[in-house]
Coordinates of C-alpha atoms in Angstrom, one line a residue:
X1 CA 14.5 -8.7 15.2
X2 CA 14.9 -6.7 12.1
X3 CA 12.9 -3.7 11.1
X4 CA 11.2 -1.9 8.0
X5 CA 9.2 1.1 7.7
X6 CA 5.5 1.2 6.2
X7 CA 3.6 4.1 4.7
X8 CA 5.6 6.6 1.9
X9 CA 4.8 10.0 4.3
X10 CA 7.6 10.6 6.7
X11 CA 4.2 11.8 9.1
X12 CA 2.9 8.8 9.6
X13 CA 5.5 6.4 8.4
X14 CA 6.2 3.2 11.0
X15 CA 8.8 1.0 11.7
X16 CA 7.7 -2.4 11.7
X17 CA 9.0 -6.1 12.1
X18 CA 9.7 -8.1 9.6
X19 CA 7.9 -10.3 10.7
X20 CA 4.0 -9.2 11.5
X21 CA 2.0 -11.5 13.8
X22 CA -1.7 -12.3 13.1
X23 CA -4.3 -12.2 15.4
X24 CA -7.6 -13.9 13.5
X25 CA -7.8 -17.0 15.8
X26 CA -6.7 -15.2 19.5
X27 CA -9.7 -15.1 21.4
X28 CA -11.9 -18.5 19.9
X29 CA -9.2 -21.3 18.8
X30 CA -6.7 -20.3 20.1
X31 CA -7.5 -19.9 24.2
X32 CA -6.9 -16.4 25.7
X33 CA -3.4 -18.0 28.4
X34 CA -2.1 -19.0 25.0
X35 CA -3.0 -16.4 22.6
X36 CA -1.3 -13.9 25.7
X37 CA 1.9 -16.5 25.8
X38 CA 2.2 -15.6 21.8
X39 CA 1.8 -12.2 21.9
X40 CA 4.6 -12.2 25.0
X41 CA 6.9 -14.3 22.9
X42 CA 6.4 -12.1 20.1
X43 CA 6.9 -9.0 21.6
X44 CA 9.9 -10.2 23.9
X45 CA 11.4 -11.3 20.5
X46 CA 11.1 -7.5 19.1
X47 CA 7.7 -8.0 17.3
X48 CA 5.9 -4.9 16.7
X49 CA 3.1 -5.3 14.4
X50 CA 0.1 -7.6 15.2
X51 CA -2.9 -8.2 12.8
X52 CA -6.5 -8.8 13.3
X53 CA -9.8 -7.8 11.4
X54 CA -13.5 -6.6 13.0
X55 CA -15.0 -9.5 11.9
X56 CA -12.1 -12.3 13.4
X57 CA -13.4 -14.7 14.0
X58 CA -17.1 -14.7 13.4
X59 CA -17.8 -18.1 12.3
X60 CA -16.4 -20.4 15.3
X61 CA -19.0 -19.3 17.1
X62 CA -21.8 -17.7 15.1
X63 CA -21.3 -14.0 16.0
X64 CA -20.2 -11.0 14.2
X65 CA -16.4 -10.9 15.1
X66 CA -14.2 -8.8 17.2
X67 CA -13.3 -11.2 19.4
X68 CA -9.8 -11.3 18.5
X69 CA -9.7 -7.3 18.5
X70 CA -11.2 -7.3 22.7
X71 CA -8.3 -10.0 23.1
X72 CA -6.1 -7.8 22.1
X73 CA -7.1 -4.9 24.3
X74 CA -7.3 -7.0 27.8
X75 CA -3.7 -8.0 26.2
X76 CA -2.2 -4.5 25.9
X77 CA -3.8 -3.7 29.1
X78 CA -2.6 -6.4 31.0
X79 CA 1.0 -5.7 29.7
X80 CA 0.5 -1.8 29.8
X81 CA 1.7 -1.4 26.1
X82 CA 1.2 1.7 24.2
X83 CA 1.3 2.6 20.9
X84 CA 4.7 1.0 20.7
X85 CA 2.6 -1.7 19.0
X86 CA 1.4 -1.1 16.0
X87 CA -1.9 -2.7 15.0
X88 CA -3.6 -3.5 12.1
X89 CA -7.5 -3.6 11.5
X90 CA -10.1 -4.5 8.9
X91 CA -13.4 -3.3 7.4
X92 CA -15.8 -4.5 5.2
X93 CA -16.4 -8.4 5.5
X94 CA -18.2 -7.9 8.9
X95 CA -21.3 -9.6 8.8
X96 CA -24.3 -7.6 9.1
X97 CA -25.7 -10.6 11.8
X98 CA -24.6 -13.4 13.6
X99 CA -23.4 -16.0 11.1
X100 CA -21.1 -19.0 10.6
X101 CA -20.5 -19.0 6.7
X102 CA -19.0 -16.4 4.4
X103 CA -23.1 -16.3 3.1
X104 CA -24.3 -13.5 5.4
X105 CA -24.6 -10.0 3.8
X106 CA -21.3 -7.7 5.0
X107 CA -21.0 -4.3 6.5
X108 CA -19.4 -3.3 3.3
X109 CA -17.7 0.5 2.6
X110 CA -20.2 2.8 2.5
X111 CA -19.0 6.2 4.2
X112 CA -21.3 5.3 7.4
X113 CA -20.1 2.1 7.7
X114 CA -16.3 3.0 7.5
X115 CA -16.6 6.0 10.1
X116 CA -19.1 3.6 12.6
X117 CA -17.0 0.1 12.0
X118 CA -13.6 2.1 12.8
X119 CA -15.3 3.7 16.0
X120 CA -16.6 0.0 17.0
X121 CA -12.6 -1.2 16.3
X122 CA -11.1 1.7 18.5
X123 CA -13.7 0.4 21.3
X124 CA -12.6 -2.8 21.3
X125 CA -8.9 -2.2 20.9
X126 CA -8.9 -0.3 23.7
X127 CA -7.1 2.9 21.3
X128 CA -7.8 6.3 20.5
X129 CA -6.3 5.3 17.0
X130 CA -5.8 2.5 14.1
X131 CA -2.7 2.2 13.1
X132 CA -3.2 0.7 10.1
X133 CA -6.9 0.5 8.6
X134 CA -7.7 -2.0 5.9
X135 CA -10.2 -2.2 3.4
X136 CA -10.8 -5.6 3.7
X137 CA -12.7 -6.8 0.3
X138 CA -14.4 -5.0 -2.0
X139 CA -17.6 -3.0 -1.0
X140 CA -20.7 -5.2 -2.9
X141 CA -23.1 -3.0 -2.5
X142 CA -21.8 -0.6 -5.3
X143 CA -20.8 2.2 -3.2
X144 CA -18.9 4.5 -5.4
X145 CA -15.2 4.1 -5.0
X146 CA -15.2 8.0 -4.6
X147 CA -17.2 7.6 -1.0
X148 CA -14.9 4.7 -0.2
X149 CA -11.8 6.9 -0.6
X150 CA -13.3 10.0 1.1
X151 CA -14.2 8.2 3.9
X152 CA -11.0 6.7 4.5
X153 CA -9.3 10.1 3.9
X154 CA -12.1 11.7 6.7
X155 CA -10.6 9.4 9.7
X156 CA -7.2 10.1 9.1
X157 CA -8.0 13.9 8.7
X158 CA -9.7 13.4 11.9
X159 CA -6.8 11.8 13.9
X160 CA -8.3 8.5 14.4
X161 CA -6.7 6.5 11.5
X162 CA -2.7 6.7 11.1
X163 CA -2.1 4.4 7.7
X164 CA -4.4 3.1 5.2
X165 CA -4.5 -0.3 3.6
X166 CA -6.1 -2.4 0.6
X167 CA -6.7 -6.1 0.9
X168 CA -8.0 -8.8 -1.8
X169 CA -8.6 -6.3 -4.3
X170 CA -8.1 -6.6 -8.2
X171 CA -5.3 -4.5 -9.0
X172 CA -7.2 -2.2 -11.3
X173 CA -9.5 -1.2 -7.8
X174 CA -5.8 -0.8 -5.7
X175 CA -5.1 1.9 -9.1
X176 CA -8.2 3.6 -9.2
X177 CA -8.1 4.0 -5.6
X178 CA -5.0 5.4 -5.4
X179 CA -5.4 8.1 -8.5
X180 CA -8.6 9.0 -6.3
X181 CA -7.2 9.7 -3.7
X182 CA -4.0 11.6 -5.2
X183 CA -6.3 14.1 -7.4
X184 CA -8.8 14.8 -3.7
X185 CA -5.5 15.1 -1.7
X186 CA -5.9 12.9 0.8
X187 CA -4.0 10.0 2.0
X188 CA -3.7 7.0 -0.1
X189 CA -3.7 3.4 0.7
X190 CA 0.0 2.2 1.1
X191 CA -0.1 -1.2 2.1
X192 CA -1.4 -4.5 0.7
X193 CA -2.3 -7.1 2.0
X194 CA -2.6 -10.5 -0.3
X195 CA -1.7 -14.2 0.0
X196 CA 1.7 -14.7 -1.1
X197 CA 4.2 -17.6 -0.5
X198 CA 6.9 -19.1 -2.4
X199 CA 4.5 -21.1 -4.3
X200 CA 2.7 -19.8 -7.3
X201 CA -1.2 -20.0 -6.7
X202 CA -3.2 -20.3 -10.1
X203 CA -5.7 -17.5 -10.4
X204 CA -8.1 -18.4 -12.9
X205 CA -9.8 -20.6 -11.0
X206 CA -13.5 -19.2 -9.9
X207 CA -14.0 -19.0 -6.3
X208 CA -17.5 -18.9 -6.3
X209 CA -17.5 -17.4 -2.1
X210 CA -16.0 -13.9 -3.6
X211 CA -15.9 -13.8 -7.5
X212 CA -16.5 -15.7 -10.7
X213 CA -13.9 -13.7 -12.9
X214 CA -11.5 -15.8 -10.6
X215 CA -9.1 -15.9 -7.2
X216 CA -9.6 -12.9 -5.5
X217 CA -7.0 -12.1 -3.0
X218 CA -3.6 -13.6 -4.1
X219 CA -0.9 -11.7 -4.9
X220 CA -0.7 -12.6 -8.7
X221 CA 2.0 -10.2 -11.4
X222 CA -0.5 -7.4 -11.4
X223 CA -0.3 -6.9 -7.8
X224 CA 3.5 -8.2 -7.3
X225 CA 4.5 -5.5 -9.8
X226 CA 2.4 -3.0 -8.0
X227 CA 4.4 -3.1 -5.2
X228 CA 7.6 -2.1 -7.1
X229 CA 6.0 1.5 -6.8
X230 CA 8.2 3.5 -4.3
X231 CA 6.4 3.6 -1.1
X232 CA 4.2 0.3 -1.2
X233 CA 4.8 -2.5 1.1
X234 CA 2.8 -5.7 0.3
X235 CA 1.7 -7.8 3.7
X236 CA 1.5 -11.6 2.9
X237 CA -0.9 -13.8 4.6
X238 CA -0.8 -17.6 4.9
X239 CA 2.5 -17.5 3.4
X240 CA 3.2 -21.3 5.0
X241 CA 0.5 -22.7 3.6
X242 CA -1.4 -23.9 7.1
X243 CA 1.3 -26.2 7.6
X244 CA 1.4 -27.7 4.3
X245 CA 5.5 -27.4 3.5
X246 CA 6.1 -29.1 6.4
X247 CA 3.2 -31.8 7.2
X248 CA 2.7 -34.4 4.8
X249 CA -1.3 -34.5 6.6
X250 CA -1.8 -31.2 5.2
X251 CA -3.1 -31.5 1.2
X252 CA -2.0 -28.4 -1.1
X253 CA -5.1 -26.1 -2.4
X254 CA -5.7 -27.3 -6.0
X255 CA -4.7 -24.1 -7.3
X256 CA -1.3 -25.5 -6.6
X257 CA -2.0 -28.1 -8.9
X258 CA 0.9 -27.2 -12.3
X259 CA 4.1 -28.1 -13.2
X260 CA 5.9 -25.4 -11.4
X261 CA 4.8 -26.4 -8.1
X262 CA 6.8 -29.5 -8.5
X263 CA 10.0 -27.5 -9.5
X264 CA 9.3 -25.4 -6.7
X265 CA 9.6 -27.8 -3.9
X266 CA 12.1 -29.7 -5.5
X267 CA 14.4 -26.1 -4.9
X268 CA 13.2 -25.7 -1.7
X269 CA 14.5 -29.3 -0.7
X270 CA 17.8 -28.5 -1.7
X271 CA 18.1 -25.3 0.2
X272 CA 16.4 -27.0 3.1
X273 CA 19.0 -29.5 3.2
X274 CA 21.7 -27.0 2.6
X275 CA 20.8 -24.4 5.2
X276 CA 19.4 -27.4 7.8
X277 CA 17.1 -25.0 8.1
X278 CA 12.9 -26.3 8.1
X279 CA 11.2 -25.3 4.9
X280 CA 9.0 -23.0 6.5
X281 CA 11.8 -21.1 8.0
X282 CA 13.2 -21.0 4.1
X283 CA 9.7 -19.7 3.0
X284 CA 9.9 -16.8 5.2
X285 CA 13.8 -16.4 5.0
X286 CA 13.1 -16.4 1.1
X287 CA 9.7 -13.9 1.9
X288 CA 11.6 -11.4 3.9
X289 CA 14.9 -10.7 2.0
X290 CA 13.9 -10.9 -1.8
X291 CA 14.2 -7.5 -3.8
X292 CA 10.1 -6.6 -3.2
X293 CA 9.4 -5.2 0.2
X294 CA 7.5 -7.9 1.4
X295 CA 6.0 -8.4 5.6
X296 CA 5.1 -12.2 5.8
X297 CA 2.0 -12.2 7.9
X298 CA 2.2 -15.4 10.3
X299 CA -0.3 -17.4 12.5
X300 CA 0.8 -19.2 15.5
X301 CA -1.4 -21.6 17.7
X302 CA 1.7 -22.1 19.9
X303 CA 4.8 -20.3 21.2
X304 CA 6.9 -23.5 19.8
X305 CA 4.9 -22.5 15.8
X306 CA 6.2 -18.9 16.8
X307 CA 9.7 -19.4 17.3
X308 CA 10.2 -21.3 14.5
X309 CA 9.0 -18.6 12.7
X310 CA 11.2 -15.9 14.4
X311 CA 14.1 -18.2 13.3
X312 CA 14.0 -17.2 9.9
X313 CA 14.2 -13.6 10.7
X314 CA 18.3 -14.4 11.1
X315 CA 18.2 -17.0 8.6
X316 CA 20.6 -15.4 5.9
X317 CA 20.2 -17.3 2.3
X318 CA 22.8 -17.2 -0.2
X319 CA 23.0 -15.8 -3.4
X320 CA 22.9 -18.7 -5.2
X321 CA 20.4 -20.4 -3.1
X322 CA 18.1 -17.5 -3.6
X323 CA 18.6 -17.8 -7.4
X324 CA 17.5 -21.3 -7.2
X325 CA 14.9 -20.6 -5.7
X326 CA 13.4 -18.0 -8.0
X327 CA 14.4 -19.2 -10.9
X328 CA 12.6 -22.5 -10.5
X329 CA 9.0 -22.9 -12.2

């Protein structure tokens, strides 16, 4: 396994895998023998940095979430692991009741809900602390961004929170955030997490679930160049594409519907046949060593899905295979 190191303050900095491991499906789809063999494998393979969310996964079975995060504590306690592990949360997008659609009013960020959902999270993990909290969406009850950042700033004042985290944000609220934080001097949100793969998502396209102004969520420029800023590390979720490099059953989003997508796979095939490596190995290969300091976030629903993910952790691309691949659009 290889290693980076999240968060800019040398305090509360962590070294992390490469390669993070999500959690959303342990506990519901994915049965609690298997989910345990993954998180063995994972760990075993020198894994360190496992993601889930309070509301994971609510809609399999019409409940509120956190069955992924309990999983995770009869896990660590099973195994008698510490805070060698370092885990990331969510709040925000919990539903406010039972549900099994995205329709159900959320927690949101208010400063009550942040300080109550992040006690609720240490329960079921099992831990004094979050390692890593995330704001998972944007509050939509129009709680000032001033509470948001307060609030935030309160549990890691209080010991209970070690890293902050922004997910599926526009990039002006990741800014304004940020400044907010600065000028109160308390701790700013360091990490990102947004979709990001090798192919480039369209972003203009209204998803009417989160926001008409258009895809909320992806990692687009605006965020991409944001993590050029010393200290920022962006987390990538679904960066294979739920299997769609690899299995021809498995249709691309329409977002992925331009020109450059074509050009895209077509330099993919060629480094594919060249390294004899799969493409999703490539992806993550491609994900991991590239100039922005990118985590790939990855979901496994077997320990054969996880190792051929941990394979492209010592999959070494060339320079001219890398230029291929980002020059092609």
């Amino acid at each position: 396994m290889r290693y980076t190191t999240i968060g800019s303050d040398s305090l509360s900095a962590r070294k992390v895998s490469v390669l993070s491991l999500g959690a959303m499906r342990f506990g519901t789809t994915t049965d609690e023998a298997t989910s345990f063999a993954i998180l063995d494998r994972y760990v075993a393979a020198g894994g360190n940095f496992i993601d889930t969310s309070n509301n994971y996964l609510f809609f399999v079975n019409g409940t509120q979430g956190g069955e992924s995060e309990a999983l995770l504590a009869r896990w660590r306690a099973s195994r008698g692991i510490g805070d060698e592990i370092v885990i990331a949360t969510k709040v925000g997008a919990r539903p406010i009741a039972p549900a099994t659609d995205f329709g159900t009013p959320r927690e949101g960020l208010s400063r009550a809900a942040i300080r109550e959902a992040g006690g609720r999270s240490r329960e079921r993990l099992g831990a004094e602390r979050i390692d890593l909290y995330y704001a998972h969406v944007p509050d939509q009850t129009e709680v000032p961004l001033e509470e948001q950042v307060a609030a935030f700033g309160e549990l890691v004042a209080d010991g209970v929170v070690g890293l902050l985290g922004l997910s599926n944000h526009w990039a002006w609220q990741v800014e304004r955030a940020r400044d907010l934080a600065a000028a109160a001097g308390t701790t700013r949100a360091d990490v990102l997490q947004y979709h990001h793969t090798y192919l480039r998502m369209r972003t203009d396209i209204p998803d009417l679930r989160f926001s008409r102004d258009g895809e909320i969520g992806v990692a687009d420029g605006s965020i991409l160049s944001y993590v050029r800023e010393p200290g920022m590390t962006l987390v990538a979720y679904s960066p294979l594409l739920n299997g769609a490099y690899t299995r021809p059953d498995k249709e691309l989003d329409r977002a992925y519907d331009h020109p450059g997508t074509r050009a895209r796979l077509e330099a993919l095939d060629q480094v594919v046949e060249e390294t004899g490596a799969t493409a999703n190995q490539v992806v993550l290969a491609w994900l991991i060593g590239g100039e922005l300091p990118v985590v790939p976030l990855i979901g496994a629903s077997s320990v054969a899905q996880l190792d051929e993910s941990l394979a492209a952790v010592d999959l070494q691309l060339s320079a001219e295979q890398r230029q291929l691949l980002d020059a092609a659009n």
